[in-house]
Coordinates of C-alpha atoms and ligand atoms in Angstrom, one line a residue:
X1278 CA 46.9 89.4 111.2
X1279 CA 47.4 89.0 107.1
X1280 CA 45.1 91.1 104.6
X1281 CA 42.9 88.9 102.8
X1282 CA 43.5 87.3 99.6
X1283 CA 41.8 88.6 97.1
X1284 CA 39.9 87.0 94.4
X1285 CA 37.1 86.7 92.1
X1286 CA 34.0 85.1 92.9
X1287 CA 32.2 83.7 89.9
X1288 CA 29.9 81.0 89.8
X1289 CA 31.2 79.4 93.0
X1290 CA 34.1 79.4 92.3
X1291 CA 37.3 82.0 93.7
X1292 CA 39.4 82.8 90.5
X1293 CA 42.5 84.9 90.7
X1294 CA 41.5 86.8 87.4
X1295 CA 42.7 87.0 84.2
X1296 CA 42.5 90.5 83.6
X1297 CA 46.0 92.0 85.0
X1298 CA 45.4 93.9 88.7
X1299 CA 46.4 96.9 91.0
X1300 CA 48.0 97.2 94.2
X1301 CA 46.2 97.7 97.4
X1302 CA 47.3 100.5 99.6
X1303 CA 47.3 101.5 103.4
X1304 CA 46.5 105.1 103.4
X1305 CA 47.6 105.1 106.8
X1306 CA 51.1 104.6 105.9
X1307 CA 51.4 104.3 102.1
X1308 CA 52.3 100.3 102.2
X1309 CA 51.2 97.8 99.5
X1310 CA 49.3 95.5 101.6
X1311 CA 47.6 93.2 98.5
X1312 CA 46.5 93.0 95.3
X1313 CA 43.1 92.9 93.5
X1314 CA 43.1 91.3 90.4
X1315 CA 41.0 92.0 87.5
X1316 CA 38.3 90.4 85.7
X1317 CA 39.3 89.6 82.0
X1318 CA 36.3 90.0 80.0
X1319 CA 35.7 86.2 79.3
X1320 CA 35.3 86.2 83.3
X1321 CA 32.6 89.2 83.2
X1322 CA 30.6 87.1 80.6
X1323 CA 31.1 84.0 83.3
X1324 CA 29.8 86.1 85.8
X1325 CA 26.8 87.0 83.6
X1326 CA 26.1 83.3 82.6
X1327 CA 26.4 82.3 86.5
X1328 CA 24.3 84.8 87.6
X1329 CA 21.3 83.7 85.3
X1330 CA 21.6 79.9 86.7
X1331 CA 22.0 81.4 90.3
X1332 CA 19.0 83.3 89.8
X1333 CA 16.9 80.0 88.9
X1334 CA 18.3 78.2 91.8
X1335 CA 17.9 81.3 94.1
X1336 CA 14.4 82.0 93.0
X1337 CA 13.0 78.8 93.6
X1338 CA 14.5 78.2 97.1
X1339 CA 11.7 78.9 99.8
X1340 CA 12.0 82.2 101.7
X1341 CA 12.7 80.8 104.6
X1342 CA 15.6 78.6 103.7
X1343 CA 17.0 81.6 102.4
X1344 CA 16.6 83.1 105.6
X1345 CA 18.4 80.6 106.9
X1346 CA 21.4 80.8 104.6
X1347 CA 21.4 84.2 105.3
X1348 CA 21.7 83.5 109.1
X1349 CA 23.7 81.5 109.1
X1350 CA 26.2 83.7 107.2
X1351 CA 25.7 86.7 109.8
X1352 CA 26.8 84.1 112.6
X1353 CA 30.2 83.5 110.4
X1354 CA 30.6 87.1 110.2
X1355 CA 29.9 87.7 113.7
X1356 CA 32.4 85.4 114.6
X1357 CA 35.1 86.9 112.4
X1358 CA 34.0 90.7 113.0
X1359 CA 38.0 91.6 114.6
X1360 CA 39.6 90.2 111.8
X1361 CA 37.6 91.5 109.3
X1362 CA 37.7 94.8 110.6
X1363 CA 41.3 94.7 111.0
X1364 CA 41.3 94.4 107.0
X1365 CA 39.1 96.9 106.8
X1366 CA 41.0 99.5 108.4
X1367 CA 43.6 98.3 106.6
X1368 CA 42.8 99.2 103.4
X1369 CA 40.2 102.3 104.4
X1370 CA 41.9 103.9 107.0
X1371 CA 39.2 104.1 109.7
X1372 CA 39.8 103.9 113.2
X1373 CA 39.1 100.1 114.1
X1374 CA 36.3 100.9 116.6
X1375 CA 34.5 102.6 114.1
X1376 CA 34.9 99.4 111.2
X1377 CA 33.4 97.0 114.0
X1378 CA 30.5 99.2 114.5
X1379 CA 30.0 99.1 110.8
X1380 CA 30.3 95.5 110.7
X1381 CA 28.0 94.9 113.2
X1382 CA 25.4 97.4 111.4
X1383 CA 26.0 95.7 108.2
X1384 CA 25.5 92.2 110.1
X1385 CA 22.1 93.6 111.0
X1386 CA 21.0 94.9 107.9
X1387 CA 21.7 91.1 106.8
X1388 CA 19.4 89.6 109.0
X1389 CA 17.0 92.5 108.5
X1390 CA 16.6 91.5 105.0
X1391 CA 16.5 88.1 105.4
X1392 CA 13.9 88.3 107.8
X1393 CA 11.8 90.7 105.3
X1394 CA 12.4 88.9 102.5
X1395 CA 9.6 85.9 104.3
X1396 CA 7.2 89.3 104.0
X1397 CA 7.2 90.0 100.8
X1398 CA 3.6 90.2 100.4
X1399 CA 1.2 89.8 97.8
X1400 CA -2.3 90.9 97.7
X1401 CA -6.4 89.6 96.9
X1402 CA -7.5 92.4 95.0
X1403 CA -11.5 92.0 94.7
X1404 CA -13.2 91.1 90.7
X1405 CA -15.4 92.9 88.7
X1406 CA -16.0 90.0 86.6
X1407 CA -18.0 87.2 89.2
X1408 CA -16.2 84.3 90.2
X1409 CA -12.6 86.0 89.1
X1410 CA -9.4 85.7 91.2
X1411 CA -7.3 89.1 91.3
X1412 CA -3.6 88.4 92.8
X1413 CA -1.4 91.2 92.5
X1414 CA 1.9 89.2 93.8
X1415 CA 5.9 90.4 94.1
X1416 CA 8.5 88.2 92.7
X1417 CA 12.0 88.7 92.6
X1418 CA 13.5 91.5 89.7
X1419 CA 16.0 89.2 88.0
X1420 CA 19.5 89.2 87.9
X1421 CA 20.8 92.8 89.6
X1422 CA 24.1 94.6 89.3
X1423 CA 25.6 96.8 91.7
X1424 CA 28.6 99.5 92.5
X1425 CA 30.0 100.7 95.7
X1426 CA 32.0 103.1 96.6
X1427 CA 34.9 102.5 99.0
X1428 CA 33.4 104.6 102.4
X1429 CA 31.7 102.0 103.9
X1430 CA 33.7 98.5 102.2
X1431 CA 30.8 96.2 104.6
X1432 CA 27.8 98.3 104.5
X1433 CA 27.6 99.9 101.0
X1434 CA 28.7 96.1 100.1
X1435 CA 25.5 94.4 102.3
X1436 CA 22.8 96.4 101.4
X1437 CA 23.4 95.5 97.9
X1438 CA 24.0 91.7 98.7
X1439 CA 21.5 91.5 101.4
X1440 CA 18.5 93.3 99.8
X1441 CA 19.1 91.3 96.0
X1442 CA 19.4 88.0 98.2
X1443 CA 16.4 88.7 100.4
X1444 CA 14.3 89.0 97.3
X1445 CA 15.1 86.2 95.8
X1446 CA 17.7 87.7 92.9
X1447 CA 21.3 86.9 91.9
X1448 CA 24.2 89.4 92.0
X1449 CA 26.7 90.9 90.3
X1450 CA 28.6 92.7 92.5
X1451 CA 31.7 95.2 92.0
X1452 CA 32.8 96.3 95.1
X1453 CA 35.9 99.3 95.3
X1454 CA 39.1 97.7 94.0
X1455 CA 40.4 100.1 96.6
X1456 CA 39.0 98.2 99.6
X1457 CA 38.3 95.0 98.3
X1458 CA 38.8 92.9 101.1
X1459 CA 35.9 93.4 103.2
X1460 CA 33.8 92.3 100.3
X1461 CA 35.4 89.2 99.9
X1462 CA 35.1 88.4 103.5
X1463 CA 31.1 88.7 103.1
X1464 CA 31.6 86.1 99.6
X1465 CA 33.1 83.9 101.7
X1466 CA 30.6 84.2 104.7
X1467 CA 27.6 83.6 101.9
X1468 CA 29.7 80.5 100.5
X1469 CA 30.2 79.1 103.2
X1470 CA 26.5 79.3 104.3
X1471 CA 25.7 77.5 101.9
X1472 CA 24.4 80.1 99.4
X1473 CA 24.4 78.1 95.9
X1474 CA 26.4 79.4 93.2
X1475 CA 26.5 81.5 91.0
X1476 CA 23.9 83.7 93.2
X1477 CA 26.8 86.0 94.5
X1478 CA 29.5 87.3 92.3
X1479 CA 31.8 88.9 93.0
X1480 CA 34.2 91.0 90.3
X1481 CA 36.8 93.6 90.1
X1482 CA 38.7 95.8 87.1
X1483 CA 38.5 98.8 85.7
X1484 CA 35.0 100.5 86.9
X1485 CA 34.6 102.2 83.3
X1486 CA 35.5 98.9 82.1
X1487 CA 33.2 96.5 84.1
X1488 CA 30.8 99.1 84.4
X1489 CA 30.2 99.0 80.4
X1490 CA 30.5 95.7 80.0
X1491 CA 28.4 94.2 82.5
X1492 CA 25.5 97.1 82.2
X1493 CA 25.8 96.7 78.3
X1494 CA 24.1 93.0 78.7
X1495 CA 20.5 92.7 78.9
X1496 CA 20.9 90.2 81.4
X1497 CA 20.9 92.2 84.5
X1498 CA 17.5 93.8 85.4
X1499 CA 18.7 95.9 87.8
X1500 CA 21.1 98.6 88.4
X1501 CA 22.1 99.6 92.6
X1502 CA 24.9 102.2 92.7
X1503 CA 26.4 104.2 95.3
X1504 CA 29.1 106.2 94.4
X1505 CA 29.4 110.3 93.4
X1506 CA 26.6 111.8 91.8
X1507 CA 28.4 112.3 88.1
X1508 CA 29.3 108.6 88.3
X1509 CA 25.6 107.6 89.3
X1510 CA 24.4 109.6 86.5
X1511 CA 26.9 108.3 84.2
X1512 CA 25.6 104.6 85.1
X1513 CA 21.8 105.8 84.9
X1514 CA 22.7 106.4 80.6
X1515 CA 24.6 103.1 80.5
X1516 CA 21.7 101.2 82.1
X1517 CA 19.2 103.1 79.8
X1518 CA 19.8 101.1 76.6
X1519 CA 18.6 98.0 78.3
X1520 CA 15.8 99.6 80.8
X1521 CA 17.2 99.1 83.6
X1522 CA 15.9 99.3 86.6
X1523 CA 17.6 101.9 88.8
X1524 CA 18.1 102.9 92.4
X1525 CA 21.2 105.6 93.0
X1526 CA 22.3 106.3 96.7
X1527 CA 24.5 109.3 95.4
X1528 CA 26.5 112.5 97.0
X1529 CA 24.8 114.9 99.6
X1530 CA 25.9 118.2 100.8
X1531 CA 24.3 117.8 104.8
X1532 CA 22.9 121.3 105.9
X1533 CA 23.2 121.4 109.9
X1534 CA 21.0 124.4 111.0
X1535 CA 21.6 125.2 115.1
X1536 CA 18.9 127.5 116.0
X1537 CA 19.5 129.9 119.1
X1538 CA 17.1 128.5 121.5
X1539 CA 18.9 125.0 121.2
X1540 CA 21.3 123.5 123.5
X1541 CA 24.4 124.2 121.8
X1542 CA 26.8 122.0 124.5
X1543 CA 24.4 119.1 123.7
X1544 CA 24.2 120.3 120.0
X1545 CA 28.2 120.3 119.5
X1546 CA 28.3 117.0 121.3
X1547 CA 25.7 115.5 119.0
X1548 CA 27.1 116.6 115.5
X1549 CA 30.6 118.5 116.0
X1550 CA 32.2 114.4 116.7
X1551 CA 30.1 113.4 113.9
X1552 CA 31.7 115.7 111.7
X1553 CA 34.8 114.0 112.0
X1554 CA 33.5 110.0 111.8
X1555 CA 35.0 108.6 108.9
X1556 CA 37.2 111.7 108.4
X1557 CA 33.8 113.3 107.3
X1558 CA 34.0 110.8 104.0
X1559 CA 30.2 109.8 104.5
X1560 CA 27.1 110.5 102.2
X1561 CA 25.0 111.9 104.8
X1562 CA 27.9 114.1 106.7
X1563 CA 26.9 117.6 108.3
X1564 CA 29.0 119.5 105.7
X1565 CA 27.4 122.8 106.1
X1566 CA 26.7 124.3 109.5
X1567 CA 24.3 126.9 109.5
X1568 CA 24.3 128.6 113.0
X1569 CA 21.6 131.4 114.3
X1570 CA 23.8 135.0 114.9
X1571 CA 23.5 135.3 118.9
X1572 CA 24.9 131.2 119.2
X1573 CA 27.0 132.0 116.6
X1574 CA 30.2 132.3 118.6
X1575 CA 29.8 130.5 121.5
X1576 CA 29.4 127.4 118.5
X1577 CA 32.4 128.1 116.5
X1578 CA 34.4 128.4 119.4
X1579 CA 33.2 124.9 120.8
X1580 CA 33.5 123.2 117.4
X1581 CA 36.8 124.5 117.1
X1582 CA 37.8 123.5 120.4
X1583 CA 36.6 119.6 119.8
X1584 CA 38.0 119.6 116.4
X1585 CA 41.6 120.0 117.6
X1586 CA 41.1 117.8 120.4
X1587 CA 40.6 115.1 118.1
X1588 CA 42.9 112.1 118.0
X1589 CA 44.2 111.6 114.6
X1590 CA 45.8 108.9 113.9
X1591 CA 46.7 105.0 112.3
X1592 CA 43.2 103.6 113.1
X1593 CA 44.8 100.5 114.5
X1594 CA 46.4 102.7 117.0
X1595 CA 44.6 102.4 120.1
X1596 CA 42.9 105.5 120.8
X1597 CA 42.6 107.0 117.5
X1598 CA 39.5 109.0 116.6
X1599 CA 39.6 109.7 113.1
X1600 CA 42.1 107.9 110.2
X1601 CA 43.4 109.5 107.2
X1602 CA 41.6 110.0 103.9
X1603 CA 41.4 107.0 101.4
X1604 CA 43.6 108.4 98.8
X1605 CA 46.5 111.3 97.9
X1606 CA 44.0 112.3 95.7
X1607 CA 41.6 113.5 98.5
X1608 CA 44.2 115.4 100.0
X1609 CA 44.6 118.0 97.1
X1610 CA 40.8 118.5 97.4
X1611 CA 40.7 119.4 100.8
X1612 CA 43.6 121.5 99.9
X1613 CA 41.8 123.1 97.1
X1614 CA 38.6 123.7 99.5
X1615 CA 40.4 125.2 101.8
X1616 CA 42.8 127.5 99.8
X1617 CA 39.8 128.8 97.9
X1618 CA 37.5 129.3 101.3
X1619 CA 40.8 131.6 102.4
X1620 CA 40.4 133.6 99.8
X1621 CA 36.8 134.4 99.7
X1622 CA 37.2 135.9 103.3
X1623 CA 36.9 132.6 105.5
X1624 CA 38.8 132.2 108.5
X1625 CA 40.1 128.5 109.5
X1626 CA 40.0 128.6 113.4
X1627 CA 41.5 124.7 113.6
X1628 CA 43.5 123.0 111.5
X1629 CA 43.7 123.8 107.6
X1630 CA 46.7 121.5 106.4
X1631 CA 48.0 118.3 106.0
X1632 CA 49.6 116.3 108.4
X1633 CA 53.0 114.6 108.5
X1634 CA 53.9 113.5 105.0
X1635 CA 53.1 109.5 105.4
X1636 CA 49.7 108.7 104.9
X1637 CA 46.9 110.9 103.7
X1638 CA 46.1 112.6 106.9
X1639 CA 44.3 116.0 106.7
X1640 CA 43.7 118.0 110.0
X1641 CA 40.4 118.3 111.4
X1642 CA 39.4 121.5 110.0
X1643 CA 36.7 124.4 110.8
X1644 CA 36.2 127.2 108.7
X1645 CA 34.2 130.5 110.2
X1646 CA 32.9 133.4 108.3
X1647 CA 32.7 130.9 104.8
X1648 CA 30.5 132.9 102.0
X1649 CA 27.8 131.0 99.8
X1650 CA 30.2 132.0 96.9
X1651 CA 33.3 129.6 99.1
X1652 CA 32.7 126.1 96.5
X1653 CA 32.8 124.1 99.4
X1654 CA 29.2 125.8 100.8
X1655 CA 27.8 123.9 97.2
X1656 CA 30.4 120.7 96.3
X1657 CA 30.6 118.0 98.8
X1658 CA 33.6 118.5 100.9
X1659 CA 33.5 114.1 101.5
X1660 CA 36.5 115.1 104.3
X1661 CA 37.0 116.3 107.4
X1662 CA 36.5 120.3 106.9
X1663 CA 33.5 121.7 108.2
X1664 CA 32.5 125.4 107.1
X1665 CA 30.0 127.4 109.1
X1666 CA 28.3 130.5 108.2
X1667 CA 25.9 133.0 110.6
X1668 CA 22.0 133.0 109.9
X1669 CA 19.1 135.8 110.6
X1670 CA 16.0 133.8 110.0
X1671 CA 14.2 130.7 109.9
X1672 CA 13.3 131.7 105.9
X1673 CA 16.8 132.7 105.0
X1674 CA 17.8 129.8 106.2
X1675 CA 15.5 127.3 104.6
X1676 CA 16.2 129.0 101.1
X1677 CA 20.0 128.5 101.9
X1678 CA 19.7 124.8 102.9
X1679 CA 17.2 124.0 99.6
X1680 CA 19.4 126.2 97.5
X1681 CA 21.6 123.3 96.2
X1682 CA 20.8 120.0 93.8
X1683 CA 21.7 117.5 96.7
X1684 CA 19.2 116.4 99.1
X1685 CA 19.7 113.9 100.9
X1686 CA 20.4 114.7 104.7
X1687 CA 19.5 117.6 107.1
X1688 CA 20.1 117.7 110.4
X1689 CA 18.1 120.8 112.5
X1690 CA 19.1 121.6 116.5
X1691 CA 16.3 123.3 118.1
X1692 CA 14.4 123.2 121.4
X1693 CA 11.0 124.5 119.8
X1694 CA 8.6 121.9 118.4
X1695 CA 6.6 124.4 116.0
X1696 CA 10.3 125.1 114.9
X1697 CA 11.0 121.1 114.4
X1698 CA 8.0 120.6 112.4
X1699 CA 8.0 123.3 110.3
X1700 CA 11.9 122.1 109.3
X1701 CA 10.8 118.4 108.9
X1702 CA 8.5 119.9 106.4
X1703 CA 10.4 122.1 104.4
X1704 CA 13.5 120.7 104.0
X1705 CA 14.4 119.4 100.3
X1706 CA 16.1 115.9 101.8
X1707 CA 15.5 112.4 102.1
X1708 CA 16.2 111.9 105.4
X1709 CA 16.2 114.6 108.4
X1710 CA 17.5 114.3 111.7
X1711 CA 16.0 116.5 114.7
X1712 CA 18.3 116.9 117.2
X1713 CA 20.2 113.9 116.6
X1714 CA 22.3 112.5 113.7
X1715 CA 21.1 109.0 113.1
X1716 CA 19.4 108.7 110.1
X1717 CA 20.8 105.1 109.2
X1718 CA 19.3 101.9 110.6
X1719 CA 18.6 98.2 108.8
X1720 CA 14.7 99.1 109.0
X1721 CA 14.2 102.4 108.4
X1722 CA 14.2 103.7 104.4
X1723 CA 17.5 105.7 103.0
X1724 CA 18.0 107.9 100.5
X1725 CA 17.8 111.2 98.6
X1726 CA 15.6 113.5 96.4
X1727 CA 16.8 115.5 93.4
X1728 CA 21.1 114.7 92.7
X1729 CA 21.2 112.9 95.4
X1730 CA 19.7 109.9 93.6
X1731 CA 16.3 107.9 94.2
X1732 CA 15.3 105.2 95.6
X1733 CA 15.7 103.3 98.8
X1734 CA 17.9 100.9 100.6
X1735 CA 16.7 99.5 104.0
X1736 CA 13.2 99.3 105.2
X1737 CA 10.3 97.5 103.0
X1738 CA 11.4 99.9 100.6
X1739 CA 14.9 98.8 100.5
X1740 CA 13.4 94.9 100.0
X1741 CA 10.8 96.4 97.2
X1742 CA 13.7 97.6 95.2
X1743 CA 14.5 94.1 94.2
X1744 CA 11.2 92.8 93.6
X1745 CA 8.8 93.7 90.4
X1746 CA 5.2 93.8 90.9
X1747 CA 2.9 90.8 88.7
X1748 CA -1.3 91.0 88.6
X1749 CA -2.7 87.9 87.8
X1750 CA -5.9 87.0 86.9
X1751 CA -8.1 84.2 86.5
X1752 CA -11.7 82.5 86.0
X1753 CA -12.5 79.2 85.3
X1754 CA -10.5 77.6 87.8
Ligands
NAD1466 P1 34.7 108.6 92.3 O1 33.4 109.2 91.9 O2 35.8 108.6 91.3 O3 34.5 107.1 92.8 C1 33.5 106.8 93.7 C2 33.3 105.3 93.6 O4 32.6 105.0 92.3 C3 34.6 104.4 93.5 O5 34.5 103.4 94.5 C4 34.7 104.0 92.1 O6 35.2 102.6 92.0 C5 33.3 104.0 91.6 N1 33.3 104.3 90.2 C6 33.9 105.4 89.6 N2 33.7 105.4 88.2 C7 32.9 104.3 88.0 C8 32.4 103.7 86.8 N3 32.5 104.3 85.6 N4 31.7 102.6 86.9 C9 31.5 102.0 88.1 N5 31.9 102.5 89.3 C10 32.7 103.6 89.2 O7 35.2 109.5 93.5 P2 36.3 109.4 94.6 O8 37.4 110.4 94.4 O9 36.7 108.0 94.9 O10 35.4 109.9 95.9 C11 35.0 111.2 96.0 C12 33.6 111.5 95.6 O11 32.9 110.3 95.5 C13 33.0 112.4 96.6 O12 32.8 113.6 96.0 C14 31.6 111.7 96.9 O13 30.6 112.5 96.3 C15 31.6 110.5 96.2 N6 31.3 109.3 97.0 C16 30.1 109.1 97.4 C17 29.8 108.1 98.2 C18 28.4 107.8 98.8 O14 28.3 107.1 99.7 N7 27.4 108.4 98.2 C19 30.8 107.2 98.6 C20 32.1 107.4 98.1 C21 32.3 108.4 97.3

């Protein structure tokens, strides 16, 4: 199978870019496997004009037909999910189980939006003045922009395009130049649809540089990133001079608390794997394990058993369970995490190093004994090294998992519903997870509190994001 070609996707039309380019690399092996060009910035002003006359178009076409343009793209995509996600592990390394699952969620959330989009209600709001007519109705925000990280090239990609199309807006989208190719795919998908142009655009280039340029036009009303928490914040000023609207799906640092009257087989099952999905480089990752002192043990000892019986691997490689990192760069964090974990006291009881020397591969890793003062218990490891650390008490431990400026997942193990309840109250996150780790689906709302951003993608919030609220009034008529 070939990598996809990639281009730029402005009003329409796919443009190979004026604005030089960069190499694409496998970070399986370290081979150039395309190139994304770069949008000059005579093509970021097209993409600003297009996106004004798609927004027109796209605004006045019923909900429903936009539903059914946005079907009708899922079918295309669901047709071409092995290619695709051949691509996609191409250029981000995941095993190519894991980048069908993702295209399948991202094909739901797709349909989920397109569905909603026919429900974005309105409402009658009774006078005071006799014989008025109160309407408080939603319409569609304008023109958006987004940014996306590389992690998740089809979902952090769809629930931009999904949730702007399913409210009737235009987009301007810049996915990761590093894993372009997945993005392009959806373009395609859209276009051929039948989605008019200009609604979708698609550009690439420098992020500083687009990210300046295109947020530095009052055009776009709205601002959707996902990306690192400096980054997001960096964004939230450039969009500021124009008022913006915002949402930021930013960094978390995932506490896991195991309690000891949990099942800690069923526990380890549950989130030890997940540790490891995506080499650990996901938002809502468990990336600190608190564990109760009398399961203490008998958890890092499991944990570090499944960690080294881990398959790591090309993700094209048939029976590979986790991939390699996306870039060199990540390597010498993990490196850096670890190193410094050592020598605060820490013991790593499985793996610890790189692998090989071809491809960014880092070993599954588990760290015991790791001390709050360790910077990976409070910066976000985004790989696969998972620290754990011994708790007393329920307090101690709610102070511990609050204690940071992330907060966006928590995940609790615990067989006691007074425990379960009280957790699901106190913890500082956007999403928790009670004895299971899914806290992603099309219809359900995600996101953080404090660093971790605000805002929502999927549910009726994710739709409401992209639509402004407008109270009308009238007598007389
Ligand atoms: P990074 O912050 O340099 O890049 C993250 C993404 O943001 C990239 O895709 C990049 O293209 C984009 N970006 C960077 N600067 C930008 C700018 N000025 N304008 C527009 N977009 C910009 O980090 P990295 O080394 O690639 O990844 C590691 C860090 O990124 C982790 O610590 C993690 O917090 C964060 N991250 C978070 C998510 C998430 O889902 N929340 C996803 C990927 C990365």
């Amino acid at each position: 199978m070939t990598y996809e070609t990639i281009e730029l996707l402005i009003n329409g039309e796919w443009r190979k870019g004026d604005g030089g380019g960069e190499d694409i690399v496998n970070p399986a092996n370290e081979q150039v496997i395309g190139y994304t060009p770069h949008a000059s910035a005579a093509e970021l002003d097209m993409s600003l004009e297009a996106s004004v006359a798609g927004f027109e178009t796209w605004r006045a076409t019923p909900p429903i037909k936009r539903q059914a343009v946005m079907e009708k793209a899922a079918r295309i995509l669901e047709a071409d999910v092995d290619r695709i996600a051949h691509n996609l592990t191409m250029e981000m390394g995941k095993p190519v189980g894991e980048a069908k699952l993702e295209l399948g969620f991202a094909i739901d959330v797709l349909r989920w939006y397109g569905e909603e989009g026919k429900r974005a209600y309105g409402r009658i709001i009774p006078p005071r003045i006799p014989g008025a007519r109160q309407m408080m109705v939603k319409e569609p925000v304008g023109v958006c922009s987004a940014f996306v990280a590389w992690n998740f090239p089809a979902v952090n990609v769809m629930r931009k395009v999904a949730g702007a199309l399913g409210a009737g807006c235009s987009l301007i989208l810049k996915p990761s130049e590093e894993t372009p190719a997945t993005a392009v795919a959806i373009g395609r998908a859209m276009q051929e649809a039948g989605l008019p142009d200009g609604v979708l655009n698609i550009v690439f280039g420098v992020p500083d540089t687009v990210s300046r340029h295109i947020l530095g036009s009052y055009i776009p009303r709205k601002l959707s990133f996902t990306g690192s928490v400096p980054v997001g914040k960096h964004l939230q000023k450039l969009a500021a001079d124009t008022l913006k609207r915002c949402t930021m799906e930013l960094g978390g640092h995932s506490p896991v608390i195991v309690f000891d009257d949990s099942d800690i087989d069923k526990a380890l099952d549950s989130i030890g794997s997940n540790k490891f999905r995506n080499a650990g480089q996901v938002c809502i990752s468990p990336t600190r394990f608190y564990v109760q002192e009398n399961v203490y043990s008998k958890f890092v000892d499991g944990f570090t058993e499944r960690a080294k019986a881990v398959k790591v691997g090309d993700g094209l490689e048939e029976g590979t369970q986790m991939g390699p990192l996306i870039a060199a760069r990540r390597l010498d964090v993990m490196e850096g995490f670890v190193a410094d974990a050592r020598d605060k006291g820490a013991e790593v009881t499985a793996g610890g190093a790189r692998m090989g020397n071809q491809g960014f591969f880092w070993e599954p890793t588990v760290m015991k004994d790791v001390p709050d003062e360790a910077r990976i218990m409070s910066e976000e490891p985004f790989g696969p090294v998972a620290p754990v650390q011994a708790f007393k008490t329920m307090d101690e431990v709610i102070e511990k998992s609050n204690g940071l400026s992330f907060g966006l997942a928590s995940y609790v193990y615990t067989s006691d519903g007074a425990k379960a309840k009280t957790m699901g109250e106190q913890l500082n996150a956007g999403l928790v997870g009670v004895n299971h780790p899914f806290v992603s689906m099309p219809e359900t709302p995600f996101g953080g509190v404090n660093e971790s951003g605000y805002g929502s993608e999927g549910g009726i919030e994710g739709l409401d994001a992209f639509l402004r609220t407008k109270f009308v009034t009238e007598t007389g008529v």
